Amino acid sequence: MDRPPASLSQFVLKMHSRCDLACDHCYVYEHADTSWRGRPRAVTREILAGAARRIAEHALAHGLPVVRVVLHGGEPLLAGPDRIRWAAEELTGALAGISVLDLRIHTNGVLLSETFCDLFVELGIKVGVSLDGDKASNDRHRRYADGRSSHPQVLRAVALLNRPGYRRLFAGLLCTIDVENDPVAVYDALVALDPPRIDFLLPHATWDVPPPRPHGSATPYADWLDAVYRRWDAAGRPVPVRIFDSVLRTLRGESSLTESLGLAPADLVVIETDGTFEQADSLKTAYDSAPATGMNVVDHTLDDVLAHPGMLARQQGLEHLSDECRACPVVESCGGGLYAHRYRTGSGFRNPSVFCPDLMKMIMNIRDREAAAPAAITPEPLDAAALDELASGFGGAGTVTRLAAAQAEINHELLAAVGERAPRNDRTAMKAWDLLVDLDAAAPQALDAVLAHPYTRPWALRVLDGTEPWGAAASGLAQIAASAALRARRDDTLAVPVHDGLLRLPGLGTVLVPPEAVLAEVAVDAEGFSVRAAGRHVRIDWEAGVDGRTPHWRPVRLVELPGWTVALEDTDPLRDCHQWPVADRLPADEAKLWAQDLAEAWTLIQDELPDYAPGVAVGLRTVTPLHAPGGSDVSAASRDAFGAIGAARPETPDLLALLIVHEFQHVKLGAVLDSFDLHRPLDGTRLFYAPWRPDPRPLDGLLQGTYAHLAVTDFWRVRRRTAKGAAASAAEARFAQWREQTTHAVRVLAGSGLLTPLGERFVAGMRRTAETWEAEEVSVAALTEARSAADRHRAAWTARHPSHAVQLAP
């Protein structure tokens, strides 16, 4: 049975139903739906008040922290300043004390003036502007009814928004794609206007009225977007581009930023000038009255709208897609494309998107071009709800992204501390520092990616505490600068110190140079980079410089899986910060086995441990192979290497999945402890019983072990149900064992007397998870053996550690 989404949080409020331009690609006036002809030209204050009341009613009922409203049209500026003020006042008043209002307006820009901008500053309204690129590109469609160009007026509007007093209003540019336009010229023209965001939209089309495909090309829209992507990527991604960022997010298992991609349910409704509720405007391209719901703000609630069959059909889950879409390898990113683009007379919307070949090629192009770097993160502090989510032992994509953001802030601060203390007379260090400052301004995403490399922080800490000489500061600064310049693909040349015949490019790989070399010259250009050192010249091209094809180049190998891309890091000389020795560079056949095992382990995590998968996908970016003496299974996580775990490849992918979720618990908790004090200062005199170890542990060690073993217990809890025969019995015994040990350890933590109030709350969250497992039935044999083993362990431990300074139980 179809179920409505939990809530609506985005609302398009139509201010005016007419437009002052006559764009021939407009879905409102030029496509199948003609309902605009019967609408009032402008919304009334009564309708605005009713809409605000319904939105606030819905926000209160569903506990929405933020409500997003876009003032739209037609052209909303035709409604005039007074009506726009009415809309803002009604919405602000209705939502006061209920939700934060994110209010925006989307305009063609031709009427934008200082009067409007002053009003928007007063009311906190952000402004998005439609512009299709340079003059020739924009004039192809966006003209007045008499054929005049609108381009000069739109440029004037953007210049107005770029004034210092109005810049904060500028939300971005929206560009509808026409494949007859030069993609690079369009992109360059938009970027030259310094927008905070660019949104490229596919033109609205259906199977009944398909999009133009000039010259018989099968994928002209993917080819057009690929040209833009390459230009954008080569420039260091200077501005967010929503379609690209959405693909990158969905490839990492995160949510899309747009309704046209991904599998997230639609949460948007339109309120027309007459107060009727409609579905997304894009449906106007399908058939006449396609967006209609038959409901209005006077007689119906937004929960009524949620239950409308049309809304249910727009939820974009897998069950609503065609058989072809459900079997597609990129469905989690594509999501079947925009709902309206699936329409065909006779079969309705249960078809692939009319842009299906383009979407598949675009997503695969981006996936194939994407480097090892994690996406740029906008820092947002963890709140109590996020901390409670982590305390349960889990942590979704959003929460782990926020953990990563806090770690990125720390890494930036450490880099700044190293740069400030580096000797001013060290020319190599100072040139590197100058380049880093420049990159931070010109290509911040590239620098962020390098600083997110897990082995950046251990280097900085060793330099700052004096463990490493200040010569290591110059080396590290130059290495980070070179790697960031490479990621930005901008023309730079830099001298980088080398050691033991290796040029380190953190996160990218190493270049072998003559052992006598002291410095290497790294020269970056749009096609690749060159390295010169002690008479050796190495050239690596972006397209050809892959593993095994270019002598002396050892790139970090990427394992690209559905929803997760992870680096197999066996190149970085600084990766040896785990408690076990690292493995040498893996032979190609061993690297292939790693990739296969990671793929199987990831499938198991997604299928059997879905509460862990989203956090792993966004937070675990690196697996470092370890050397295990005698072939034993070992794994580790370093407190100072967020985003990485170390492991020796175990015998089976199942065990690798266990190692991943176990060690990633340590990664998460380490990041939590960097931001929050969960326990009081420890002096080393209070030690505690850990049921899985023979030695007493300090409180922080017990906390780390207990948190990690929540995942271990959960793993065996699930495996006893999915394994077969003897393996199921063994898994049940393991579950009983780890449940006994973990629940006891949680009680020891709770009774320690050393937790802060926040720590008590965190441990209480761990305890709630553990206690849910205590109610699950296990066989008498498994339970008896688990309890007997626990009793034996406690007795032996007590005999070895009788000191009263050691706490066995609360």
Short mmCIF file of N, CA and C in Angstrom, two decimals, residues 579-693:
data_model
loop_
_atom_site.label_atom_id
_atom_site.label_comp_id
_atom_site.label_asym_id
_atom_site.label_seq_id
_atom_site.Cartn_x
_atom_site.Cartn_y
_atom_site.Cartn_z
N GLN A 579 48.45 0.91 14.98
CA GLN A 579 49.25 0.14 15.94
C GLN A 579 49.95 -1.05 15.29
N TRP A 580 49.57 -1.39 14.07
CA TRP A 580 50.20 -2.47 13.34
C TRP A 580 51.01 -1.88 12.17
N PRO A 581 52.08 -2.58 11.75
CA PRO A 581 52.85 -2.07 10.60
C PRO A 581 52.01 -2.11 9.32
N VAL A 582 52.25 -1.14 8.45
CA VAL A 582 51.50 -1.08 7.20
C VAL A 582 52.12 -2.01 6.18
N ALA A 583 51.29 -2.46 5.25
CA ALA A 583 51.78 -3.29 4.15
C ALA A 583 52.50 -2.41 3.13
N ASP A 584 53.41 -3.02 2.37
CA ASP A 584 54.04 -2.32 1.26
C ASP A 584 53.04 -2.14 0.12
N ARG A 585 53.49 -1.47 -0.93
CA ARG A 585 52.65 -1.28 -2.11
C ARG A 585 52.13 -2.64 -2.57
N LEU A 586 50.80 -2.75 -2.72
CA LEU A 586 50.19 -4.02 -3.07
C LEU A 586 50.45 -4.36 -4.54
N PRO A 587 50.81 -5.60 -4.83
CA PRO A 587 50.84 -6.02 -6.23
C PRO A 587 49.45 -5.91 -6.84
N ALA A 588 49.38 -5.82 -8.14
CA ALA A 588 48.11 -5.60 -8.81
C ALA A 588 47.10 -6.70 -8.49
N ASP A 589 47.54 -7.96 -8.42
CA ASP A 589 46.58 -9.04 -8.15
C ASP A 589 46.04 -8.97 -6.73
N GLU A 590 46.88 -8.55 -5.76
CA GLU A 590 46.41 -8.39 -4.39
C GLU A 590 45.45 -7.21 -4.29
N ALA A 591 45.74 -6.13 -4.99
CA ALA A 591 44.83 -4.98 -5.00
C ALA A 591 43.48 -5.38 -5.58
N LYS A 592 43.49 -6.23 -6.59
CA LYS A 592 42.23 -6.69 -7.18
C LYS A 592 41.43 -7.51 -6.17
N LEU A 593 42.09 -8.36 -5.40
CA LEU A 593 41.41 -9.14 -4.37
C LEU A 593 40.80 -8.23 -3.30
N TRP A 594 41.55 -7.19 -2.93
CA TRP A 594 41.03 -6.21 -1.98
C TRP A 594 39.74 -5.58 -2.52
N ALA A 595 39.77 -5.18 -3.79
CA ALA A 595 38.60 -4.53 -4.39
C ALA A 595 37.40 -5.48 -4.40
N GLN A 596 37.64 -6.74 -4.72
CA GLN A 596 36.54 -7.71 -4.74
C GLN A 596 35.97 -7.92 -3.34
N ASP A 597 36.85 -8.04 -2.36
CA ASP A 597 36.38 -8.26 -0.98
C ASP A 597 35.64 -7.02 -0.45
N LEU A 598 36.16 -5.84 -0.79
CA LEU A 598 35.47 -4.62 -0.36
C LEU A 598 34.08 -4.53 -0.99
N ALA A 599 33.97 -4.94 -2.24
CA ALA A 599 32.65 -4.91 -2.91
C ALA A 599 31.67 -5.85 -2.20
N GLU A 600 32.12 -7.05 -1.87
CA GLU A 600 31.23 -8.00 -1.19
C GLU A 600 30.92 -7.54 0.23
N ALA A 601 31.93 -7.00 0.92
CA ALA A 601 31.70 -6.50 2.28
C ALA A 601 30.70 -5.35 2.27
N TRP A 602 30.82 -4.46 1.28
CA TRP A 602 29.92 -3.31 1.19
C TRP A 602 28.49 -3.77 0.91
N THR A 603 28.33 -4.75 0.05
CA THR A 603 26.99 -5.28 -0.21
C THR A 603 26.39 -5.86 1.06
N LEU A 604 27.19 -6.57 1.83
CA LEU A 604 26.69 -7.12 3.09
C LEU A 604 26.28 -6.01 4.06
N ILE A 605 27.12 -4.97 4.17
CA ILE A 605 26.79 -3.86 5.07
C ILE A 605 25.49 -3.19 4.63
N GLN A 606 25.34 -2.95 3.33
CA GLN A 606 24.12 -2.31 2.84
C GLN A 606 22.89 -3.17 3.10
N ASP A 607 23.03 -4.48 2.87
CA ASP A 607 21.87 -5.37 2.98
C ASP A 607 21.54 -5.73 4.43
N GLU A 608 22.56 -5.98 5.25
CA GLU A 608 22.32 -6.52 6.58
C GLU A 608 22.53 -5.51 7.71
N LEU A 609 23.27 -4.45 7.43
CA LEU A 609 23.53 -3.43 8.45
C LEU A 609 23.23 -2.04 7.88
N PRO A 610 22.01 -1.83 7.40
CA PRO A 610 21.71 -0.58 6.70
C PRO A 610 21.81 0.66 7.57
N ASP A 611 21.74 0.50 8.90
CA ASP A 611 21.87 1.67 9.77
C ASP A 611 23.31 2.19 9.82
N TYR A 612 24.27 1.37 9.43
CA TYR A 612 25.67 1.78 9.43
C TYR A 612 26.12 2.28 8.07
N ALA A 613 25.48 1.78 7.00
CA ALA A 613 25.98 2.04 5.64
C ALA A 613 26.06 3.52 5.29
N PRO A 614 25.04 4.35 5.55
CA PRO A 614 25.16 5.76 5.14
C PRO A 614 26.33 6.48 5.79
N GLY A 615 26.58 6.21 7.08
CA GLY A 615 27.71 6.85 7.75
C GLY A 615 29.04 6.40 7.19
N VAL A 616 29.16 5.11 6.92
CA VAL A 616 30.38 4.59 6.31
C VAL A 616 30.61 5.23 4.95
N ALA A 617 29.55 5.36 4.17
CA ALA A 617 29.67 5.88 2.81
C ALA A 617 30.24 7.29 2.77
N VAL A 618 29.88 8.14 3.74
CA VAL A 618 30.35 9.52 3.71
C VAL A 618 31.56 9.75 4.62
N GLY A 619 31.78 8.86 5.58
CA GLY A 619 32.84 9.12 6.55
C GLY A 619 34.09 8.29 6.41
N LEU A 620 33.97 7.11 5.82
CA LEU A 620 35.14 6.24 5.66
C LEU A 620 35.62 6.32 4.23
N ARG A 621 36.69 7.09 4.02
CA ARG A 621 37.18 7.34 2.67
C ARG A 621 38.45 6.58 2.34
N THR A 622 39.07 5.96 3.36
CA THR A 622 40.38 5.33 3.13
C THR A 622 40.48 4.04 3.92
N VAL A 623 40.95 2.99 3.26
CA VAL A 623 41.34 1.75 3.93
C VAL A 623 42.82 1.55 3.66
N THR A 624 43.60 1.43 4.73
CA THR A 624 45.05 1.26 4.62
C THR A 624 45.40 -0.20 4.91
N PRO A 625 45.93 -0.93 3.93
CA PRO A 625 46.30 -2.33 4.18
C PRO A 625 47.42 -2.43 5.22
N LEU A 626 47.25 -3.33 6.17
CA LEU A 626 48.24 -3.56 7.22
C LEU A 626 48.94 -4.88 6.98
N HIS A 627 50.10 -5.00 7.62
CA HIS A 627 50.85 -6.26 7.58
C HIS A 627 50.55 -7.04 8.84
N ALA A 628 50.01 -8.23 8.69
CA ALA A 628 49.64 -9.05 9.85
C ALA A 628 50.63 -10.19 10.00
N PRO A 629 51.39 -10.23 11.08
CA PRO A 629 52.33 -11.33 11.29
C PRO A 629 51.60 -12.67 11.35
N GLY A 630 52.09 -13.62 10.58
CA GLY A 630 51.49 -14.95 10.61
C GLY A 630 50.13 -15.02 9.95
N GLY A 631 49.76 -13.99 9.23
CA GLY A 631 48.49 -14.02 8.52
C GLY A 631 47.28 -13.80 9.41
N SER A 632 47.47 -13.29 10.63
CA SER A 632 46.35 -13.08 11.53
C SER A 632 45.49 -11.91 11.08
N ASP A 633 44.22 -11.92 11.50
CA ASP A 633 43.32 -10.82 11.16
C ASP A 633 43.55 -9.67 12.14
N VAL A 634 43.98 -8.53 11.63
CA VAL A 634 44.17 -7.38 12.50
C VAL A 634 43.52 -6.17 11.84
N SER A 635 43.12 -5.23 12.67
CA SER A 635 42.56 -3.98 12.18
C SER A 635 42.81 -2.91 13.22
N ALA A 636 42.72 -1.66 12.82
CA ALA A 636 43.01 -0.58 13.75
C ALA A 636 42.44 0.72 13.20
N ALA A 637 42.24 1.66 14.11
CA ALA A 637 41.87 3.03 13.74
C ALA A 637 42.73 3.97 14.57
N SER A 638 43.17 5.05 13.97
CA SER A 638 43.98 6.04 14.67
C SER A 638 43.11 7.23 15.05
N ARG A 639 43.22 7.67 16.30
CA ARG A 639 42.43 8.81 16.78
C ARG A 639 42.71 10.05 15.94
N ASP A 640 43.91 10.18 15.37
CA ASP A 640 44.29 11.37 14.62
C ASP A 640 44.14 11.22 13.11
N ALA A 641 43.53 10.13 12.67
CA ALA A 641 43.39 9.90 11.22
C ALA A 641 41.92 9.68 10.89
N PHE A 642 41.12 10.73 11.04
CA PHE A 642 39.69 10.60 10.76
C PHE A 642 39.48 10.22 9.30
N GLY A 643 38.54 9.29 9.08
CA GLY A 643 38.19 8.88 7.73
C GLY A 643 38.96 7.68 7.24
N ALA A 644 39.83 7.12 8.09
CA ALA A 644 40.64 5.97 7.66
C ALA A 644 40.57 4.86 8.69
N ILE A 645 40.65 3.63 8.22
CA ILE A 645 40.92 2.50 9.08
C ILE A 645 42.05 1.70 8.45
N GLY A 646 42.75 0.94 9.27
CA GLY A 646 43.77 0.03 8.76
C GLY A 646 43.30 -1.39 8.97
N ALA A 647 43.65 -2.28 8.05
CA ALA A 647 43.24 -3.68 8.19
C ALA A 647 44.14 -4.56 7.35
N ALA A 648 44.41 -5.74 7.86
CA ALA A 648 44.95 -6.80 7.02
C ALA A 648 43.75 -7.50 6.38
N ARG A 649 43.88 -7.86 5.14
CA ARG A 649 42.73 -8.46 4.45
C ARG A 649 42.39 -9.80 5.10
N PRO A 650 41.18 -9.91 5.66
CA PRO A 650 40.82 -11.15 6.36
C PRO A 650 40.48 -12.26 5.38
N GLU A 651 40.16 -13.42 5.95
CA GLU A 651 39.93 -14.59 5.12
C GLU A 651 38.67 -14.46 4.27
N THR A 652 37.66 -13.77 4.78
CA THR A 652 36.39 -13.70 4.06
C THR A 652 35.90 -12.25 4.00
N PRO A 653 35.11 -11.92 2.98
CA PRO A 653 34.50 -10.58 2.93
C PRO A 653 33.57 -10.31 4.11
N ASP A 654 32.94 -11.37 4.65
CA ASP A 654 32.08 -11.18 5.82
C ASP A 654 32.87 -10.58 6.98
N LEU A 655 34.05 -11.12 7.22
CA LEU A 655 34.88 -10.61 8.30
C LEU A 655 35.38 -9.20 7.99
N LEU A 656 35.60 -8.90 6.71
CA LEU A 656 36.00 -7.54 6.35
C LEU A 656 34.87 -6.56 6.67
N ALA A 657 33.64 -6.96 6.40
CA ALA A 657 32.50 -6.11 6.76
C ALA A 657 32.48 -5.86 8.26
N LEU A 658 32.75 -6.89 9.04
CA LEU A 658 32.79 -6.73 10.50
C LEU A 658 33.91 -5.77 10.91
N LEU A 659 35.09 -5.92 10.33
CA LEU A 659 36.20 -5.02 10.65
C LEU A 659 35.85 -3.57 10.30
N ILE A 660 35.17 -3.38 9.18
CA ILE A 660 34.83 -2.01 8.74
C ILE A 660 33.91 -1.35 9.75
N VAL A 661 32.79 -2.01 10.10
CA VAL A 661 31.84 -1.36 11.01
C VAL A 661 32.44 -1.23 12.41
N HIS A 662 33.26 -2.20 12.82
CA HIS A 662 33.91 -2.13 14.14
C HIS A 662 34.86 -0.95 14.21
N GLU A 663 35.78 -0.85 13.26
CA GLU A 663 36.79 0.21 13.33
C GLU A 663 36.19 1.58 13.04
N PHE A 664 35.13 1.63 12.23
CA PHE A 664 34.54 2.94 11.97
C PHE A 664 33.85 3.49 13.21
N GLN A 665 33.45 2.62 14.12
CA GLN A 665 32.94 3.10 15.41
C GLN A 665 34.02 3.92 16.13
N HIS A 666 35.25 3.42 16.13
CA HIS A 666 36.36 4.16 16.74
C HIS A 666 36.55 5.51 16.05
N VAL A 667 36.44 5.52 14.72
CA VAL A 667 36.61 6.77 13.97
C VAL A 667 35.55 7.79 14.40
N LYS A 668 34.30 7.35 14.48
CA LYS A 668 33.22 8.26 14.87
C LYS A 668 33.41 8.78 16.29
N LEU A 669 33.69 7.87 17.21
CA LEU A 669 33.80 8.29 18.61
C LEU A 669 34.99 9.21 18.80
N GLY A 670 36.10 8.96 18.11
CA GLY A 670 37.24 9.87 18.21
C GLY A 670 36.86 11.27 17.80
N ALA A 671 36.06 11.39 16.74
CA ALA A 671 35.63 12.72 16.30
C ALA A 671 34.68 13.36 17.31
N VAL A 672 33.81 12.56 17.92
CA VAL A 672 32.93 13.09 18.96
C VAL A 672 33.77 13.63 20.12
N LEU A 673 34.78 12.89 20.53
CA LEU A 673 35.61 13.31 21.67
C LEU A 673 36.44 14.54 21.35
N ASP A 674 36.70 14.79 20.08
CA ASP A 674 37.39 16.03 19.71
C ASP A 674 36.50 17.25 19.91
N SER A 675 35.19 17.04 19.89
CA SER A 675 34.24 18.15 19.98
C SER A 675 33.56 18.26 21.33
N PHE A 676 33.48 17.16 22.09
CA PHE A 676 32.72 17.16 23.33
C PHE A 676 33.51 16.46 24.44
N ASP A 677 33.38 16.96 25.65
CA ASP A 677 33.96 16.31 26.82
C ASP A 677 32.93 15.34 27.40
N LEU A 678 33.15 14.06 27.17
CA LEU A 678 32.22 13.06 27.68
C LEU A 678 32.63 12.54 29.05
N HIS A 679 33.87 12.80 29.44
CA HIS A 679 34.30 12.37 30.77
C HIS A 679 35.18 13.44 31.40
N ARG A 680 35.31 13.37 32.71
CA ARG A 680 36.13 14.33 33.43
C ARG A 680 37.60 14.02 33.19
N PRO A 681 38.51 14.95 33.51
CA PRO A 681 39.94 14.67 33.32
C PRO A 681 40.35 13.40 34.05
N LEU A 682 41.16 12.58 33.39
CA LEU A 682 41.57 11.29 33.95
C LEU A 682 43.01 11.39 34.44
N ASP A 683 43.28 10.80 35.61
CA ASP A 683 44.64 10.86 36.16
C ASP A 683 45.37 9.53 36.09
N GLY A 684 44.72 8.51 35.53
CA GLY A 684 45.37 7.22 35.37
C GLY A 684 45.27 6.30 36.57
N THR A 685 44.69 6.78 37.68
CA THR A 685 44.60 5.93 38.87
C THR A 685 43.34 5.08 38.89
N ARG A 686 42.31 5.51 38.17
CA ARG A 686 41.07 4.74 38.12
C ARG A 686 41.07 3.89 36.87
N LEU A 687 41.04 2.58 37.05
CA LEU A 687 41.04 1.64 35.93
C LEU A 687 39.79 0.77 36.04
N PHE A 688 39.36 0.21 34.89
CA PHE A 688 38.07 -0.45 34.85
C PHE A 688 38.17 -1.79 34.11
N TYR A 689 37.21 -2.60 34.43
CA TYR A 689 37.12 -3.93 33.84
C TYR A 689 36.53 -3.85 32.43
N ALA A 690 37.25 -4.43 31.46
CA ALA A 690 36.75 -4.57 30.09
C ALA A 690 36.56 -6.07 29.83
N PRO A 691 35.34 -6.52 29.59
CA PRO A 691 35.07 -7.96 29.51
C PRO A 691 35.80 -8.69 28.40
N TRP A 692 36.37 -7.98 27.46
CA TRP A 692 37.06 -8.63 26.32
C TRP A 692 38.57 -8.55 26.42
N ARG A 693 39.09 -7.99 27.53
CA ARG A 693 40.54 -7.82 27.65
C ARG A 693 41.02 -8.39 28.98
#
